[in-house]
Amino acid sequence: MASGYAMAADPEPTLSPEAKEASKKIYFERCAGCHGVLRKGATGKNLEPVTMTKKPDGTVVEGGTRKLGQSRLEKILTYGTEGGMVNFDDILTKEEIANVATYIQMTPDVPPEWGMKDMRASWKVVIPTKERPKKQMSKVNLKNVFSVTLRDAGEVALIDGDKKTIWGIVKTGYAVHISRLSASGRYVYVIGRDGKLDLIDMWFEKPTVVATIKTGLDARSVETSKYKGYEDKYAVAGSYWPPQYVIMDGYTLEPLKLVSTRGVTVDGEYHPEPRVASIVASPFKPEWVINLKETGLIQLVDYSDLKNLKTVTIESSKFLHDGGWDSTKRYFLVAANASNQVAVVDTKEGKLAAIVDTKPKPHPGRGANFVHPKFGPVWATSHLGADVISLIGTDPKGHKQYAWKVVQELKNHGGGSLFVKTHPKSKNLWADAPLNPEPEVAESVTVYDIRNLDKPPEIINIAKMANLGKTKAVQRAVHAEYNAEGTEVWFSVWAGKTDPSAIVVIDDKTRKLKTVIKDPKMITPTGKFNVYNTQHDIY
């Protein structure tokens, strides 16, 4: 057994200060996103040391990580679960696994707050707006640039999609979760899991950070203002910890208004950690759709008057995560993956349109829109907890009988899927399964012919196409993204921090390998965001 943790009989396990600090870092980097900073659970299970659950008959059942015990926790961390949790034996040592198993049996530390004073102290305008280029200085086709997260390097690679080469690498926060584009297509906003937000200007000869700020201690989402007359005037970033969002100047990231999201859940219980999940900007109103994970509340935030901020709060379902627009961009669909549901918001009317029951743990990314031969316009979501792709009807006018229902379930090659993707010019629907515990499944993707969904799909092993050789970590194929023309689909092959990685580019029409992008500087590529598609919310 690893040194530093207590005997099973001890009521509160302990770790040496060094082991605890190392385990705390691992938990933040690998676990907190699903299980929460306070370990109360969301996409992942509650990991509090002791829990008391009241059953319908009034009896109270004791649970928690201490009840599970050291041995079982180590096995779960080592081998993963069918529910979408990956195995960690390929990236953590046995000692690290043992120490993390002990750490999650200890009482969680409550992190410090991060208020406006802290934000302003971290805020820096590296290059003032008046000193930035007045026109694009390079000849790079910006529409086809990909902003690629280099997860474990704490960097973003801007890849020239025409030449398939790295245009520039920018130092960012840890494990950038998302890249969002300005309405103009000039700026890229990237936010790390450590809350560091960087504004990248692509009009320089090389992509250049022009402003930076730390918006919190743990974050996932950022967006700009997109409504006519407000284009890029504001940016908004949501934090996991502290639970809050901040509205900033869109060109300098100066923090202007901070809003806490702590409050009461849809069940009527106070929650201390309602994390801000996905944020999107309406093209039809000066409004953001802000999803509060633990409360199950969706907020429509009107940014036209920051001093008198108007917010519509919509009750939906827990725990809200990621989501995207339907093809008309009137309806926003968001996964409530702990409830096995998808909530639908009518942003034109400013109210809940429907709650759709699905298979376990929907996880769509932004989802995928296409016209079904029978059911009309549909939006697709993948699932962490089931080996299906769910298709939901999205046309309440032309196909009322199918609207806001799961009209079809497509068999995926395995559970543990994170993303589905298609393109208006494509006849294909692509789905990954990177969190599946079986290496062959995690390495592969499924592709469907959306013109004939009765036809068996094709399963393609993306990792074999990359030809990286044997690696310590599983080579997980993750996150399809199209080029601007909709003719290529890009997949990341995500291995370990010390392993080689790659991006595999496939011809969408033939489904054949086009090229493999490899570079020693490209460490653990995960999410890829094409400038044009991200700018215009094309999925």
XYZ file of C-alpha atoms in Angstrom, residues 79-326:
248
model
C -10.383 0.090 -14.591
C -13.074 2.752 -15.085
C -16.794 2.037 -15.372
C -19.334 1.273 -18.068
C -21.070 4.534 -17.176
C -18.464 6.635 -18.976
C -15.616 6.974 -16.462
C -12.273 6.167 -18.060
C -9.604 3.899 -16.641
C -6.664 5.722 -15.077
C -4.130 2.899 -14.929
C -2.575 4.116 -18.173
C -1.855 7.647 -16.931
C -1.543 7.327 -13.124
C 0.828 5.154 -11.091
C -0.489 2.594 -8.594
C 0.633 4.880 -5.777
C -1.207 7.865 -7.293
C -4.363 5.776 -7.694
C -4.138 4.578 -4.081
C -3.612 8.108 -2.804
C -6.515 9.530 -4.830
C -8.731 6.724 -3.491
C -7.776 7.833 0.017
C -8.126 11.534 -0.790
C -11.767 11.180 -1.854
C -12.529 9.525 1.493
C -11.289 12.647 3.267
C -13.454 15.693 4.000
C -13.335 18.021 0.955
C -11.532 21.317 1.352
C -13.672 24.323 0.451
C -11.683 26.433 -2.040
C -11.422 30.200 -1.592
C -13.750 32.641 -3.320
C -12.652 34.636 -6.362
C -14.323 38.028 -6.521
C -14.081 41.197 -8.575
C -10.988 42.399 -6.702
C -9.160 39.160 -7.541
C -10.264 39.324 -11.159
C -9.145 42.887 -11.642
C -5.759 42.029 -10.112
C -5.359 39.186 -12.638
C -6.618 41.182 -15.639
C -4.029 42.355 -18.126
C -4.355 44.060 -21.485
C -1.208 42.810 -23.220
C -1.769 44.859 -26.362
C -4.257 47.771 -26.252
C -6.901 47.876 -28.974
C -5.394 50.970 -30.635
C -2.047 49.142 -31.049
C -3.551 46.080 -32.728
C -3.419 45.601 -36.511
C -5.933 47.484 -38.652
C -6.031 44.588 -41.133
C -5.019 40.938 -41.295
C -1.207 40.722 -41.443
C -0.857 37.118 -42.634
C -2.146 35.308 -45.711
C -3.654 32.456 -43.685
C -7.239 31.562 -44.580
C -8.713 32.431 -41.182
C -12.060 30.803 -41.978
C -10.359 27.426 -42.079
C -8.136 27.784 -39.029
C -8.686 25.246 -36.245
C -8.204 26.174 -32.594
C -7.005 22.905 -31.034
C -6.777 22.261 -27.299
C -3.448 20.727 -26.258
C -4.887 19.470 -22.999
C -1.939 18.514 -20.813
C 0.414 21.147 -22.219
C -1.814 24.069 -21.212
C -1.717 25.383 -24.759
C -3.812 25.936 -27.859
C -2.494 25.195 -31.340
C -3.858 27.283 -34.187
C -3.689 24.986 -37.198
C -3.879 26.178 -40.807
C -6.645 23.946 -42.140
C -5.610 24.464 -45.767
C -1.948 23.558 -45.275
C -2.507 21.110 -42.350
C 0.360 22.709 -40.421
C 0.602 24.478 -37.070
C 0.362 28.229 -37.618
C 1.123 29.053 -33.991
C 0.964 27.717 -30.436
C -0.314 29.928 -27.637
C 0.258 29.371 -23.908
C -3.123 29.282 -22.159
C -4.769 28.044 -19.001
C -4.782 24.350 -18.160
C -6.776 22.014 -20.439
C -8.730 24.596 -22.421
C -12.312 23.356 -22.449
C -13.670 25.429 -25.296
C -12.683 27.959 -27.933
C -15.311 30.487 -28.973
C -15.082 32.941 -31.841
C -15.889 36.608 -31.900
C -18.822 37.636 -34.088
C -16.254 39.166 -36.451
C -14.214 35.968 -36.749
C -11.047 37.836 -35.752
C -10.673 36.870 -32.099
C -10.585 33.494 -30.356
C -11.635 33.306 -26.700
C -10.123 30.286 -24.929
C -10.824 29.343 -21.321
C -8.855 26.808 -19.285
C -10.171 24.560 -16.557
C -8.170 26.717 -14.145
C -10.343 29.730 -15.019
C -7.718 31.531 -17.101
C -9.285 33.263 -20.107
C -7.133 34.419 -23.017
C -8.126 36.582 -25.978
C -6.207 35.631 -29.134
C -6.005 38.062 -32.051
C -5.603 36.336 -35.428
C -4.884 39.513 -37.383
C -1.229 39.454 -36.314
C 1.353 37.604 -38.410
C 1.114 34.868 -35.775
C -1.793 34.336 -33.355
C -1.169 36.616 -30.380
C -2.697 36.919 -26.903
C -3.849 40.523 -26.513
C -5.682 40.280 -23.175
C -5.960 37.831 -20.295
C -7.862 37.405 -17.034
C -8.460 34.715 -14.426
C -12.252 34.481 -14.107
C -12.305 31.868 -11.333
C -10.477 28.818 -10.001
C -12.307 26.297 -12.200
C -14.180 27.145 -15.404
C -15.578 25.681 -18.623
C -17.491 28.255 -20.673
C -17.098 31.537 -22.527
C -19.168 33.369 -25.128
C -19.471 36.800 -26.743
C -22.399 39.054 -27.538
C -23.701 38.274 -31.045
C -26.874 40.345 -31.458
C -26.842 43.097 -34.088
C -25.441 46.299 -32.622
C -23.748 44.435 -29.765
C -21.322 42.298 -31.797
C -18.360 41.489 -29.502
C -19.187 44.408 -27.186
C -19.286 41.968 -24.289
C -17.891 38.598 -23.355
C -19.201 36.328 -20.603
C -17.380 33.529 -18.787
C -18.926 31.001 -16.429
C -17.097 29.345 -13.546
C -17.416 25.982 -11.869
C -15.767 27.486 -8.797
C -16.774 29.875 -7.445
C -20.234 29.277 -8.956
C -20.687 32.546 -10.852
C -20.399 34.261 -14.201
C -18.642 37.482 -15.120
C -19.504 39.902 -17.926
C -16.489 41.605 -19.498
C -15.554 44.066 -22.191
C -15.322 41.953 -25.351
C -12.130 43.584 -26.641
C -10.111 43.992 -23.440
C -11.667 41.437 -21.024
C -12.094 44.148 -18.393
C -14.485 42.654 -15.800
C -17.684 44.700 -15.615
C -20.258 42.706 -13.677
C -20.080 39.598 -11.503
C -23.155 37.441 -10.809
C -23.317 34.569 -8.321
C -25.279 31.460 -9.305
C -25.681 29.961 -5.830
C -29.293 29.240 -5.033
C -32.172 26.807 -4.842
C -32.527 23.822 -7.155
C -35.613 22.789 -9.127
C -36.260 20.413 -6.204
C -36.462 23.325 -3.761
C -33.163 22.646 -1.972
C -30.302 25.098 -1.524
C -27.120 24.150 -3.373
C -23.746 25.767 -2.604
C -22.124 24.875 -5.934
C -24.382 25.478 -8.981
C -21.658 25.455 -11.615
C -22.038 27.345 -14.880
C -22.103 24.858 -17.739
C -22.690 25.746 -21.400
C -23.339 29.314 -22.571
C -24.611 30.339 -26.011
C -25.492 33.707 -27.525
C -28.835 34.270 -29.232
C -28.635 35.762 -32.734
C -32.173 37.189 -32.347
C -31.956 38.995 -28.989
C -29.264 40.693 -26.866
C -29.299 37.599 -24.705
C -27.181 34.730 -23.462
C -28.508 31.307 -22.529
C -26.648 30.344 -19.341
C -27.078 26.843 -17.928
C -26.652 26.249 -14.199
C -25.650 22.646 -13.740
C -26.657 21.586 -10.213
C -29.823 23.678 -9.890
C -31.360 22.591 -13.189
C -32.075 26.248 -13.974
C -31.575 27.884 -17.358
C -31.115 31.652 -17.339
C -31.784 33.963 -20.274
C -29.587 36.963 -19.480
C -30.342 40.233 -21.282
C -27.046 42.130 -21.637
C -28.510 45.319 -23.135
C -28.382 47.080 -19.750
C -25.756 45.758 -17.341
C -26.729 48.143 -14.550
C -30.298 46.843 -14.621
C -29.635 43.248 -15.632
C -32.806 41.409 -16.630
C -32.807 37.633 -16.270
C -35.495 35.075 -17.084
C -35.039 31.910 -15.036
C -36.438 28.700 -16.500
C -36.909 25.516 -14.493
C -35.778 22.410 -16.348
C -33.938 19.338 -15.070
C -30.663 18.358 -13.338
C -27.745 18.366 -13.981
C -27.384 20.661 -16.963
C -24.274 20.225 -19.059
C -23.599 20.868 -22.753
C -25.949 21.565 -25.636
C -26.565 23.459 -28.851
C -29.020 25.163 -31.162
C -31.504 23.500 -33.458
